[in-house]
Every structure is written in C-alpha cells, then in structure tokens.
Coordinates of N, CA and C in Angstrom, one line a residue:
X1263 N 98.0 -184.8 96.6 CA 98.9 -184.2 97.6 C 98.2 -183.0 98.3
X1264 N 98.0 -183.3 99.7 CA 97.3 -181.7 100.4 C 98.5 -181.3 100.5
X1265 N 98.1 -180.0 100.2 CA 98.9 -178.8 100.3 C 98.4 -177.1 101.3
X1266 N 99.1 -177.3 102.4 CA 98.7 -176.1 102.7 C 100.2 -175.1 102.7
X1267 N 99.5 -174.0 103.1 CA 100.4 -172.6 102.8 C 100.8 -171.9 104.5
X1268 N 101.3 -171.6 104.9 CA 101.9 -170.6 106.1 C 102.0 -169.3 105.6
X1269 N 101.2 -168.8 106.3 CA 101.4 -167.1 106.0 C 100.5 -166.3 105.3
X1270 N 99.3 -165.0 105.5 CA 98.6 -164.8 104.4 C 99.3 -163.2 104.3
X1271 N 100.5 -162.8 103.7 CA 101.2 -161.8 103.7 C 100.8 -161.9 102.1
X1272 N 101.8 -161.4 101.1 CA 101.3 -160.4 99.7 C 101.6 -161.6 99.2
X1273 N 102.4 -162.7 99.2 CA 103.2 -164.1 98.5 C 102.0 -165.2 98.8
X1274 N 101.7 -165.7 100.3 CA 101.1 -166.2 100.7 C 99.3 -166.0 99.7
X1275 N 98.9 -164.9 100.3 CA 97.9 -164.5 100.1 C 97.7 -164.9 98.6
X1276 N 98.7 -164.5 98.0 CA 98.2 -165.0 96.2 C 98.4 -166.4 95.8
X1277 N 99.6 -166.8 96.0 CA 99.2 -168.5 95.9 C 97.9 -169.0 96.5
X1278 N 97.3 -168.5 97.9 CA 96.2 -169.4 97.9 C 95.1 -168.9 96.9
X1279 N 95.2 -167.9 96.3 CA 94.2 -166.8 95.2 C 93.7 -168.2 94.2
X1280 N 95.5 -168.4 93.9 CA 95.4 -168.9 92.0 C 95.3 -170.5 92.8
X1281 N 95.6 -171.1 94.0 CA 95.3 -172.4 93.9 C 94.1 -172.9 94.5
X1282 N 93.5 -172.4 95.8 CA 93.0 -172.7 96.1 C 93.1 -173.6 97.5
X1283 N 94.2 -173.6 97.7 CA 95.3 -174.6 98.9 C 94.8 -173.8 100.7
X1284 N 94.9 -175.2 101.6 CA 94.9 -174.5 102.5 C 95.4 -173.4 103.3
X1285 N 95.4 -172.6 103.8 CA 96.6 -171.3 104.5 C 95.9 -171.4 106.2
X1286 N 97.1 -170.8 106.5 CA 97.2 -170.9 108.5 C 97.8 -169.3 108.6
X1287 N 97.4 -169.0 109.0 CA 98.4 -167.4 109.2 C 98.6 -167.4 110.7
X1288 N 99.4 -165.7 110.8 CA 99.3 -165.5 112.2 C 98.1 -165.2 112.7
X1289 N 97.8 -163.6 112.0 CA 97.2 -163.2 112.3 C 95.4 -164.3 112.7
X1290 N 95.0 -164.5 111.5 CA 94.0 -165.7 111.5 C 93.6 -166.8 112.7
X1291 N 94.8 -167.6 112.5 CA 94.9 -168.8 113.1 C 95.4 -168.7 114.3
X1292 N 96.6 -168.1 115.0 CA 97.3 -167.8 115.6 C 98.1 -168.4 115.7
X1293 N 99.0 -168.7 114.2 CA 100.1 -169.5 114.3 C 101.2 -169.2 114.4
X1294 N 102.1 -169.7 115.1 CA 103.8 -169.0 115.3 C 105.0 -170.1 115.1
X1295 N 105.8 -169.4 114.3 CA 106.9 -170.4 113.4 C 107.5 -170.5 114.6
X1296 N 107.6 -169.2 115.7 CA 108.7 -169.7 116.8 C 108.2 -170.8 118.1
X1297 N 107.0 -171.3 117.9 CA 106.4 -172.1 119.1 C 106.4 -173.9 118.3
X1298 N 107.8 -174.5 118.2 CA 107.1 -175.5 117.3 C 106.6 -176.6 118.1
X1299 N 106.4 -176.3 119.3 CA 105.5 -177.1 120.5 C 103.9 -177.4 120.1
X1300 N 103.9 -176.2 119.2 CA 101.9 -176.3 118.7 C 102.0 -177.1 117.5
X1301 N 103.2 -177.0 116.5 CA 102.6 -177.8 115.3 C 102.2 -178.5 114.9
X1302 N 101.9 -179.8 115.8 CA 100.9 -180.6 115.7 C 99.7 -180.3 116.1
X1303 N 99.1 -179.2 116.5 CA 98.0 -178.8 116.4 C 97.3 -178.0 114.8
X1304 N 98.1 -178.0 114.4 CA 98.2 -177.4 113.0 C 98.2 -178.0 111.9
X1305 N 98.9 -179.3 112.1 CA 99.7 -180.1 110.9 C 98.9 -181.3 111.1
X1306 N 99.0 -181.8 112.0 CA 97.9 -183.3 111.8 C 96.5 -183.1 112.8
X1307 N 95.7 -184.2 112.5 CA 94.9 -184.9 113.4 C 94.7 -185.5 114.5
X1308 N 94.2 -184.9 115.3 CA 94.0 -185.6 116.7 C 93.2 -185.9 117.3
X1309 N 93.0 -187.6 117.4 CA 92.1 -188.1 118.5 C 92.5 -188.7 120.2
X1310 N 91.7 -187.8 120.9 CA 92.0 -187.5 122.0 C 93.7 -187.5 121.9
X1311 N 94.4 -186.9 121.8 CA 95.6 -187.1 122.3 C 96.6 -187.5 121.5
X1312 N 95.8 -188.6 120.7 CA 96.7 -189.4 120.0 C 96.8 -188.9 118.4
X1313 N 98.2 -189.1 117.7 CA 98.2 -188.6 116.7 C 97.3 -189.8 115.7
X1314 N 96.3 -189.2 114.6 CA 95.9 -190.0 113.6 C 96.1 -190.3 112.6
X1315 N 96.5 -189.0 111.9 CA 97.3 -188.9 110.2 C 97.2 -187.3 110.7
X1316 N 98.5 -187.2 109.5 CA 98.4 -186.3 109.0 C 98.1 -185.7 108.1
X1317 N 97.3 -184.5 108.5 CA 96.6 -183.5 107.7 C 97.4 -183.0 105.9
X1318 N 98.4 -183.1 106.0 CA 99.1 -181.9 104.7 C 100.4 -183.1 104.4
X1319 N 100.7 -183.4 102.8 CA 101.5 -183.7 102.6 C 102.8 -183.0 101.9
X1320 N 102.3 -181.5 102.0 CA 103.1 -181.1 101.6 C 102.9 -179.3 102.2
X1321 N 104.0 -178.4 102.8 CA 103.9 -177.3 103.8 C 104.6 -175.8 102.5
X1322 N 104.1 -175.2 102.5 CA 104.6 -174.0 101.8 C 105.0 -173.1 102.6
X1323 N 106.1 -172.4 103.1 CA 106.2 -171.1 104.1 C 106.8 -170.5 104.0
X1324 N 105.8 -169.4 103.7 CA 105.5 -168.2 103.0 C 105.8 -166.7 104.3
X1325 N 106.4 -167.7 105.2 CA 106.5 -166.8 107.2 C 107.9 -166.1 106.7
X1326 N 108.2 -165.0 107.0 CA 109.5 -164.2 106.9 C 109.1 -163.0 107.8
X1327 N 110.5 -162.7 108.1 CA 110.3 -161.2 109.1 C 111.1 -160.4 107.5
X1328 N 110.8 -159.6 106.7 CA 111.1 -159.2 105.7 C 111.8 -157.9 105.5
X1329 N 111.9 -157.4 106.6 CA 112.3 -156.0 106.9 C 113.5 -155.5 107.0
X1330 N 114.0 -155.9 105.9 CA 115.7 -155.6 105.3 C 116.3 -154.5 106.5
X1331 N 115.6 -153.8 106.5 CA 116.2 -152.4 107.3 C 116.1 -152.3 109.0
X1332 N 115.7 -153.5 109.5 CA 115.5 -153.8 110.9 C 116.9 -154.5 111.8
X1333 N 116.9 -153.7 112.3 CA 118.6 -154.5 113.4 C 118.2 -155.2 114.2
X1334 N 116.8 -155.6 114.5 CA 116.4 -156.8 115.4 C 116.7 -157.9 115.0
X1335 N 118.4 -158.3 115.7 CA 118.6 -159.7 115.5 C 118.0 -161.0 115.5
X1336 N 117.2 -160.9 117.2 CA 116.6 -161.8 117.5 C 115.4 -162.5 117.1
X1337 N 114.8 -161.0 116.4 CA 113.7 -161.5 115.9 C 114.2 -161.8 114.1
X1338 N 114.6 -161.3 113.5 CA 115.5 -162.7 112.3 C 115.9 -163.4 112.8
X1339 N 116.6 -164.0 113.5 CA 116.5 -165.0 113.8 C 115.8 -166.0 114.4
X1340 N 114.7 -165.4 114.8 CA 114.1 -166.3 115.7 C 112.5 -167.1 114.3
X1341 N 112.6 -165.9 113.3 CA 111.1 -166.2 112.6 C 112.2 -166.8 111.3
X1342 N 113.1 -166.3 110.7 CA 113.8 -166.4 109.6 C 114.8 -168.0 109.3
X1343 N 114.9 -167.8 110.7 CA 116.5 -169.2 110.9 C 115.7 -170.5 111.7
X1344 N 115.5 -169.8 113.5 CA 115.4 -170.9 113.6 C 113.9 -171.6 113.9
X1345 N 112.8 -171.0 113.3 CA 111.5 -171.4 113.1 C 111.5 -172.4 111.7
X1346 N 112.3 -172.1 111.0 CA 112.4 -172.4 109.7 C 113.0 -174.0 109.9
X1347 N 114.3 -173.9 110.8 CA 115.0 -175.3 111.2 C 114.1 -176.0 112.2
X1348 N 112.9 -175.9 112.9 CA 111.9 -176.7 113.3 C 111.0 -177.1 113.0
X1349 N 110.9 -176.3 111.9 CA 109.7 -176.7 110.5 C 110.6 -178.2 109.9
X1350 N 111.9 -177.6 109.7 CA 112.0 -178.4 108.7 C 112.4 -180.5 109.6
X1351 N 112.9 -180.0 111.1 CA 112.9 -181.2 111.5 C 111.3 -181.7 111.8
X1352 N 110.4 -181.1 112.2 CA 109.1 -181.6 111.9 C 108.9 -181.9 110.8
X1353 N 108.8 -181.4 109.7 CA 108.6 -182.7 108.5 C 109.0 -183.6 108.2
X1354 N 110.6 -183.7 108.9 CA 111.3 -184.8 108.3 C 110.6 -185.6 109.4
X1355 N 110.6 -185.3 110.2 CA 109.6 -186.7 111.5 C 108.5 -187.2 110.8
X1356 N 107.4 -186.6 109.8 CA 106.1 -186.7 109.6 C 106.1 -186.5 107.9
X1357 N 107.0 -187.1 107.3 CA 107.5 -187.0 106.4 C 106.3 -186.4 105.3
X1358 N 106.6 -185.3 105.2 CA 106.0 -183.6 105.2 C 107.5 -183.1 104.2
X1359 N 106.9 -182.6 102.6 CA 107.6 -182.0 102.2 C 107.4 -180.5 102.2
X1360 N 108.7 -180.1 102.0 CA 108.8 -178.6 103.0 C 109.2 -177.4 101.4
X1361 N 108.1 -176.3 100.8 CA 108.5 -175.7 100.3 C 108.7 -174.5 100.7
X1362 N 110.3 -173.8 100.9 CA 110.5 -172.8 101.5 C 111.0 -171.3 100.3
X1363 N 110.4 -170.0 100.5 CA 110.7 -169.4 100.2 C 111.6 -168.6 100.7
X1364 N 112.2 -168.3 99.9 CA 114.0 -167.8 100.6 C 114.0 -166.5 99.3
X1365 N 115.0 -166.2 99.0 CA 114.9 -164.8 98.9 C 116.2 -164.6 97.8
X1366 N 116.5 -163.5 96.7 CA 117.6 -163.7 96.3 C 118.5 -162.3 96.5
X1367 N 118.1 -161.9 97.8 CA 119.7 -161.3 98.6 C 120.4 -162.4 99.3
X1368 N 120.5 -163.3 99.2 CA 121.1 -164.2 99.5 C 122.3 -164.2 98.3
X1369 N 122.0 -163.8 97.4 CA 123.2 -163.4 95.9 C 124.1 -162.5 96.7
X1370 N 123.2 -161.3 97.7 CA 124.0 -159.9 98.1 C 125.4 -160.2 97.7
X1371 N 126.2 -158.7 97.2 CA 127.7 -159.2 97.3 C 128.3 -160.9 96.6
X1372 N 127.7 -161.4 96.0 CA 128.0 -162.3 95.1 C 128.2 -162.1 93.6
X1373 N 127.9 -163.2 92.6 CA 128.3 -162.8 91.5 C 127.2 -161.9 90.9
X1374 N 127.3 -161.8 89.4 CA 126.1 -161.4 88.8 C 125.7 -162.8 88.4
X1375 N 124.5 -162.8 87.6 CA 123.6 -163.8 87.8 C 124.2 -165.2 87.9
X1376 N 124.1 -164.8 89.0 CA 124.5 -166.3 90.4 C 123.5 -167.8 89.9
X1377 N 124.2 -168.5 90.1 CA 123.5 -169.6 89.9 C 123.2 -170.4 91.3
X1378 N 122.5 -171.9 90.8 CA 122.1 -172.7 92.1 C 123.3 -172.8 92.4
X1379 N 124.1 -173.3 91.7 CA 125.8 -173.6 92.4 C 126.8 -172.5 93.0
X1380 N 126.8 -171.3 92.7 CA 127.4 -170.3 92.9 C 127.3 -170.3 94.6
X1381 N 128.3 -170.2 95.1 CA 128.4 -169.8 96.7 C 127.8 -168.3 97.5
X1382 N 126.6 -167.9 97.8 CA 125.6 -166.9 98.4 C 126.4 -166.3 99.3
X1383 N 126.8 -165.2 99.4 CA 127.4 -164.0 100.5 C 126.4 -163.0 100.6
X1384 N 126.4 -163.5 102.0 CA 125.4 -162.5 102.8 C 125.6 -161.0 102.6
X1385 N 124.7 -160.2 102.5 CA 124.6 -158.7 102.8 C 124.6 -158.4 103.7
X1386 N 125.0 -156.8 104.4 CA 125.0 -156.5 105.3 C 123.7 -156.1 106.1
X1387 N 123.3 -157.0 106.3 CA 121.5 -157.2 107.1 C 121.0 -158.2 107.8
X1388 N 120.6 -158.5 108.8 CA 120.4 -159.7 109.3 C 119.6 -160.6 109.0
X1389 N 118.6 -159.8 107.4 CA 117.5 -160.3 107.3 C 118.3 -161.1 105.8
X1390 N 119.4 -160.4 105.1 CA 119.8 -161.7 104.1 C 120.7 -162.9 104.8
X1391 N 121.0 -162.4 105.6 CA 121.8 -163.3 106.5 C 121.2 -164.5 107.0
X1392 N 120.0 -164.3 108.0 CA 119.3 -165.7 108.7 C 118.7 -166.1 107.3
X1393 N 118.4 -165.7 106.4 CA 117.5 -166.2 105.4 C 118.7 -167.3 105.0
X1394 N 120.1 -166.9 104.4 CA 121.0 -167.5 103.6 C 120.9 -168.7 105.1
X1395 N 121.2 -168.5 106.4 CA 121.4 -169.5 107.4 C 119.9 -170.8 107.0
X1396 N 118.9 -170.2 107.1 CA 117.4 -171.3 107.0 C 118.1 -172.3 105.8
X1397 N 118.5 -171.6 104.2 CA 118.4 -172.3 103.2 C 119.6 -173.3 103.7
X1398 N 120.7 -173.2 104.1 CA 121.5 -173.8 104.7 C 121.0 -175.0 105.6
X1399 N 120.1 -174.3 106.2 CA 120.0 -176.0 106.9 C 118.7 -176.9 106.6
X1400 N 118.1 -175.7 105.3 CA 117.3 -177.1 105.0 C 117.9 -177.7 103.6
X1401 N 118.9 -177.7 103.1 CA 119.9 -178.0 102.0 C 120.7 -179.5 103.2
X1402 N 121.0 -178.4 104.2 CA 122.1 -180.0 105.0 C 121.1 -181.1 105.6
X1403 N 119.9 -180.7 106.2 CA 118.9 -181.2 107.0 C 117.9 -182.2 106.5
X1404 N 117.0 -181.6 105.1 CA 115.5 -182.1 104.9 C 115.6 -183.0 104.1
X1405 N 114.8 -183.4 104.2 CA 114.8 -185.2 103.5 C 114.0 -184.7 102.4
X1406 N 113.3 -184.1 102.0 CA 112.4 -183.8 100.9 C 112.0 -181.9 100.8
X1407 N 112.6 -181.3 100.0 CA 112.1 -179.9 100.1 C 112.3 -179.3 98.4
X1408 N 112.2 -178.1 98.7 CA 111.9 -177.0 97.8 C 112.4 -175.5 98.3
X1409 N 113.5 -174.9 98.0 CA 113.9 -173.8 98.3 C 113.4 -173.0 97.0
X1410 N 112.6 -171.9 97.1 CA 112.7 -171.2 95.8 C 113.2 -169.6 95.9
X1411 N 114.0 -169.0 95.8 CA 115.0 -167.4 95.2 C 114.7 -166.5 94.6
X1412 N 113.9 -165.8 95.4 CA 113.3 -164.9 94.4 C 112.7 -163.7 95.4
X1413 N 112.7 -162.7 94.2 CA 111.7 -161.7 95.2 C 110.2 -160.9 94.3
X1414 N 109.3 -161.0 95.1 CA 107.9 -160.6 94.4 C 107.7 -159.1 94.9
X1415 N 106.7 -158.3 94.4 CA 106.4 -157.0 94.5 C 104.8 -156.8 94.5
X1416 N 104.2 -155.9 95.0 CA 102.8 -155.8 95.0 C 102.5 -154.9 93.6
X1417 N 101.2 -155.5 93.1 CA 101.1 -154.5 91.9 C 99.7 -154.5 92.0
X1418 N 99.1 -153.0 91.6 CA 100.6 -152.1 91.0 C 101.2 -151.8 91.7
X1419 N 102.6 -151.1 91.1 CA 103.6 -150.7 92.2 C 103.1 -149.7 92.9
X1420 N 102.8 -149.7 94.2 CA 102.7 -148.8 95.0 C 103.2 -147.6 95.6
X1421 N 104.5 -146.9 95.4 CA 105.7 -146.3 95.4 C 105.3 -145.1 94.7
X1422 N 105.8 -143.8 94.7 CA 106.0 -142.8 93.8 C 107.3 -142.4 93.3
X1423 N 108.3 -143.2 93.7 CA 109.8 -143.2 93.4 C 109.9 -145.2 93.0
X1424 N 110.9 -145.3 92.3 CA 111.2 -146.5 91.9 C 113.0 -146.5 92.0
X1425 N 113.8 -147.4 92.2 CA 115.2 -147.2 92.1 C 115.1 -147.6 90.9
X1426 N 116.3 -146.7 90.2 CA 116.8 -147.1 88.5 C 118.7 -147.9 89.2
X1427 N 118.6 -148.1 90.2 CA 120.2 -149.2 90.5 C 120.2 -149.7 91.3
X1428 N 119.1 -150.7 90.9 CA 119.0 -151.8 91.5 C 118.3 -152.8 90.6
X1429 N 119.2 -153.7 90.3 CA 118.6 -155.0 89.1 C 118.2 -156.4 89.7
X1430 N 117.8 -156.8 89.3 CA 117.2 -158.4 89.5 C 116.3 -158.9 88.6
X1431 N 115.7 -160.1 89.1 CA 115.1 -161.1 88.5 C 113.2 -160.8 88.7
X1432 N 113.7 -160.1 90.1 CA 112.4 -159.7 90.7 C 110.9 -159.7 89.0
X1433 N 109.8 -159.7 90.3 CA 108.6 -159.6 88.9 C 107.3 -159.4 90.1
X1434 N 106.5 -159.2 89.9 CA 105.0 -158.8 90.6 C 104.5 -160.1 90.5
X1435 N 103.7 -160.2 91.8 CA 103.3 -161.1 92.9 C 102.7 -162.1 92.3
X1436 N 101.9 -161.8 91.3 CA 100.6 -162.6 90.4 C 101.8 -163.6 89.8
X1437 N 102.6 -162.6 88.6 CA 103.9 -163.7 87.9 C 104.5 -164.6 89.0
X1438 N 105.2 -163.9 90.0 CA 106.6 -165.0 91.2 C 105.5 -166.1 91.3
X1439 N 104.2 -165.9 91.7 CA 103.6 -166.9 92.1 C 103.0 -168.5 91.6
X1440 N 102.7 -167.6 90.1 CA 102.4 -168.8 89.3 C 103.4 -169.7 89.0
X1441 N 105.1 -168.9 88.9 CA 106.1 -169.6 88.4 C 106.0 -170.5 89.8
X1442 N 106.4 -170.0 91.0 CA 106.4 -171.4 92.3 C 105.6 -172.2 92.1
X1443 N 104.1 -172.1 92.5 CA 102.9 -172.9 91.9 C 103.7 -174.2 90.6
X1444 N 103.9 -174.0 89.2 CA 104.4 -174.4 88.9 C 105.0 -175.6 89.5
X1445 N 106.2 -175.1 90.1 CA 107.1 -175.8 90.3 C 107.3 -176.8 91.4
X1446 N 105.9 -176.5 92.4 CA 105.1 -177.5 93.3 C 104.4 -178.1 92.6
X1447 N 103.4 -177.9 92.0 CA 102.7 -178.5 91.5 C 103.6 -180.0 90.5
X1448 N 104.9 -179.8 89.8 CA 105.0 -180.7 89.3 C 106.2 -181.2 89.5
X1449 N 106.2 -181.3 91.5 CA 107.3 -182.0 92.5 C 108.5 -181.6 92.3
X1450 N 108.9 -180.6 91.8 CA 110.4 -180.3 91.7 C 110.7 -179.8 93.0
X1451 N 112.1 -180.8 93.3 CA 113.0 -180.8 94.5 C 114.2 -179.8 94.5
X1452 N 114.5 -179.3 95.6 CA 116.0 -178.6 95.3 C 115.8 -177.2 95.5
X1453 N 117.1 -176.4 94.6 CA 117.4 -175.1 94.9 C 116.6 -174.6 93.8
X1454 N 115.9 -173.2 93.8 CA 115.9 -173.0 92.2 C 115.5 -171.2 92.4
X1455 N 116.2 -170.7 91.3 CA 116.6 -169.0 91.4 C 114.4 -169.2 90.5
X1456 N 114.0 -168.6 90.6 CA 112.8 -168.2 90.4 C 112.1 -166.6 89.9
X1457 N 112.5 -166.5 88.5 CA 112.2 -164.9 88.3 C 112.1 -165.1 87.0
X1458 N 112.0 -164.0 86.4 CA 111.9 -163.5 84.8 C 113.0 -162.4 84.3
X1459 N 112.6 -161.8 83.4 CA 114.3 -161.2 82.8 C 114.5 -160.0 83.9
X1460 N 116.2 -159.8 83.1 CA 116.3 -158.8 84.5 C 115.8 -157.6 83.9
X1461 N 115.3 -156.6 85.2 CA 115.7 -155.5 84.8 C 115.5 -154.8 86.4
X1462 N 115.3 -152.9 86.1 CA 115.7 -152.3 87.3 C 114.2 -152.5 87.8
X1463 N 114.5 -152.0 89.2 CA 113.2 -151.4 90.1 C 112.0 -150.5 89.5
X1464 N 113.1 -149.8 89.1 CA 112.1 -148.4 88.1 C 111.6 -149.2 86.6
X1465 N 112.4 -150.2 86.1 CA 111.8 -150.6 84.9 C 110.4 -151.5 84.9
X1466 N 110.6 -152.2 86.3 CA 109.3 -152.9 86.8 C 107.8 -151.7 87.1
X1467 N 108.3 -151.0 87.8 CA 107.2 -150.2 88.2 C 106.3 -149.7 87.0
X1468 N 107.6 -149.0 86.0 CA 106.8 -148.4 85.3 C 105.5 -149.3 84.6
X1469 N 106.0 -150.6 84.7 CA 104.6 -151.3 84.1 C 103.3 -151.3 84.2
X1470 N 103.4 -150.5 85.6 CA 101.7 -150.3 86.5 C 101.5 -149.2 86.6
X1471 N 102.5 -148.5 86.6 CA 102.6 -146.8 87.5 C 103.4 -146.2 86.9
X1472 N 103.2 -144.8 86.9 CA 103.6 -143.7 87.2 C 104.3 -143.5 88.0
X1473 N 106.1 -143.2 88.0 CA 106.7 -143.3 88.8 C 107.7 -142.1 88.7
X1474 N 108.6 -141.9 89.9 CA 109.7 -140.7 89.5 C 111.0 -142.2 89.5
X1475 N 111.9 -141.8 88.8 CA 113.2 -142.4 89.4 C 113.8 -141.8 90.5
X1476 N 114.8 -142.9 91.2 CA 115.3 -142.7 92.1 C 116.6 -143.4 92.8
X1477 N 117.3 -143.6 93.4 CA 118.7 -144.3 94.1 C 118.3 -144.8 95.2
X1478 N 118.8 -146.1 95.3 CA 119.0 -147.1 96.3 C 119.1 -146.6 97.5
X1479 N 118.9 -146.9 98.6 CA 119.4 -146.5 100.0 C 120.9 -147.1 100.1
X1480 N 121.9 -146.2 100.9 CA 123.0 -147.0 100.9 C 122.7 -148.3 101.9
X1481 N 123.7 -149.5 101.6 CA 123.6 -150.7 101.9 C 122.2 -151.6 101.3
X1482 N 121.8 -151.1 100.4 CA 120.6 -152.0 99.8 C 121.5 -152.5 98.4
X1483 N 121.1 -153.8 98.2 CA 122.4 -154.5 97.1 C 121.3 -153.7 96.1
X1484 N 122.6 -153.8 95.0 CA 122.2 -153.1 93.6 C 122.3 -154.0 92.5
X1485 N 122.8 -155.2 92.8 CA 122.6 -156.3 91.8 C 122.1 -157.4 92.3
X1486 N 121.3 -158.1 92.1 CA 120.5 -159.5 92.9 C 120.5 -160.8 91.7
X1487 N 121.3 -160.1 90.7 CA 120.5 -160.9 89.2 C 120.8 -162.0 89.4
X1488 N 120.1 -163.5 88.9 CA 120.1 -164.6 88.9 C 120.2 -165.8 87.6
X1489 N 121.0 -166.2 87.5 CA 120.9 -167.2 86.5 C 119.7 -168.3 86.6
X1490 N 118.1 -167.8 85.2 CA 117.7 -169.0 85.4 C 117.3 -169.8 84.6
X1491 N 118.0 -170.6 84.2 CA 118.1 -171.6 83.5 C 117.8 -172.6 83.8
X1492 N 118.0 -173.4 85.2 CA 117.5 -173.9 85.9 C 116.1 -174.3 85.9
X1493 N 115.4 -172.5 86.0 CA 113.9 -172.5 86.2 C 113.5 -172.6 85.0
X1494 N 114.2 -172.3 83.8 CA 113.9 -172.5 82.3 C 113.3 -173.9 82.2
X1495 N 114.5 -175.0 82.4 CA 114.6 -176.1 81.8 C 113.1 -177.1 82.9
X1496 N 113.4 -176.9 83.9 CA 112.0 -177.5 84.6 C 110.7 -176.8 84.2
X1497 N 110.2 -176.0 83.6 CA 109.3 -175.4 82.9 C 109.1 -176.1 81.6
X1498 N 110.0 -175.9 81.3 CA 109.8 -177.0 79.5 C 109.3 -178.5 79.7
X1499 N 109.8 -178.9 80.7 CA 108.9 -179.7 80.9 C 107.7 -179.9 81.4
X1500 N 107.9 -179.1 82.5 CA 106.4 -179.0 82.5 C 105.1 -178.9 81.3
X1501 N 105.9 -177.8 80.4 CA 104.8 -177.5 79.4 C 104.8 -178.8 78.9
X1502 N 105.9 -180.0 78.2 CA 105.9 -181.3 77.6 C 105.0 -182.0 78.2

C-alpha cells in the first residue's frame, strides 16, 4: 500500500518521522486542498496527458486551518469543509483510500466521553464546526476512509501557563501519531476517538515542563473527553 501524507505541520511532520511515507506540503510542493483542479498532478502519473496509474493507494490529510480563535469563515471553510469534500470525491473516482484527521471539538458541547455513536455538537467556532461538516461528508460520501478524533500537542510543552479546565483525551504528537500509524497500518475503516487517558492541559504539560496553571479562555470547551474503547479493542488486535 503507498501511502502518502498531506501536510508537513507538527501531525504531518511526525508521522512521516516514524514511517517514512511520502508527504506533499504547501509550503514545499505548492500544494492547495482548495485547487482540486491540480490533484492529479499530485496523485497520479502522467504520460503526456494521459493518466497512467496511480501514484498512492492510500492519502493521509493532515491539511487543517487550526486556529480555533479565527472568525475567517471562508477560509474554514474553504481548507477544513470543502477541500476536504474534493479530496474525498477524488478518491472515490481513483479509488484512493482517504485517512482524515478530524479533531475531538467536534464532542464541543456534547456528552462527556462521547463515543463513535454519540451525536457531535459543534462549538462556538468555525473551526469545530467545518471540521464536524468535512467528517460528515466523508461518513455520507467515501467509499473507503478513516476519520481519526483526536488532538496532539508539541513536546515539550511549549507554554509557560497550562489550563487546569480543560480535559481530554489529548497526548503529545510522538504518542497521537504512533496510535494513527497503528491504525493505518492495519486498514481499520471508520470513525475512531484516538487518545490516551484523560486528563487536564496542565496535567499533560507538566510531563515535559515547567509550567504555571491557568484558565481556559472563555468559549474554549472544557471537556473534549472521549470514549476509547473503540481504539482499545482495534489495538488488541493489532498486538494478536
């Protein structure tokens, strides 16, 4: 299975670390989620004109506008929703499995540890919002995919304040990544919440750093937690 990666951001950049898989960036390549007029300059082979095969059997995209605190609609939507819905009808054309990472403020305002089945309510952001929209249409849309839920952190924590109210599943970039890795690596299809135990912002940090505690900004959720059991039970197998 070739595998390449979209994106060399802190997610991107370390999966290709530990695997070794191809990557396309922006910056790099000059690739753009919102032009899907070029993807076949990216995705397959071309002689003179004509398509030959394609390059990658399988797409990782790792592309997000991530900036929770930005009111630019259009640009969520244009990198988060609907770059994401022309990815995903290009693979189903070139039957291209599509692993997308999505995010778990898509929980925002839902239960506590929300499951794959639990119904996602958006936060008040445009950035959990188009994200919850992308997973949506590649749930109604793709013929073969991979949504994974989760959120990674750079380590060490970089920060001199940490929030102590704000919980999740969250874990630093090296761990999120090996668990996805994982979970490509041994073709699991579907939704899947993707993290380790919970705890706070401040309880992560302290693992690397020296930190002060601190409080959430208002409108930043304070619970993200996820049920994974899910990600448990596909793991045991893997290890069998």
């Amino acid at each position: 299975m070739k595998t390449v990666i979209l994106g060399n951001g802190l997610l991107g950049s370390e999966i290709q670390k530990q695997t070794g898989w191809d990557l396309i960036s922006r910056k790099e390549n000059g690739f753009d989620i919102t032009q899907p007029g070029r993807f076949l300059n990216y995705f397959m082979d071309l002689f003179e004109g004509v398509i030959a095969v394609k390059k990658y059997d399988v797409i990782v995209n790792c592309i997000a506008n991530t900036n929770t605190y930005s009111t630019n609609k259009e640009e969520h939507w244009g990198i988060n929703y609907k770059g994401v819905a022309d990815l995903v009808d290009f693979c189903n054309k070139w039957d291209i499995k599509l692993i997308h990472i999505s995010s778990d403020y898509v929980y925002t305002n839902s239960c506590e540890n929300s499951s794959e089945n639990d119904i996602p309510i958006h936060g008040n952001n445009w950035y959990s919002y188009t994200k919850l929209l992308a997973d949506a249409y590649i749930q109604l849309k793709s013929n073969d995919y991979l949504i994974c839920r989760g959120t990674h952190k750079p380590t060490p924590f970089p920060h001199n304040k940490a929030w102590v109210d704000q919980t999740g599943n969250f874990d630093y970039v090296d761990t999120m990544s090996n668990l996805i890795i994982q979970l490509i690596k041994n073709n699991n299809s579907g939704v899947f919440n993707v993290g380790t135990e919970v705890k706070s912002i401040f309880e992560l940090a302290t693992q690397t750093s020296q930190v002060e505690s601190a409080y959430r900004p208002e409108g930043t959720p304070g619970n993200t937690t996820m049920d994974l059991n899910k990600l448990k039970d596909a793991l045991k197998r893997i290890i069998k």
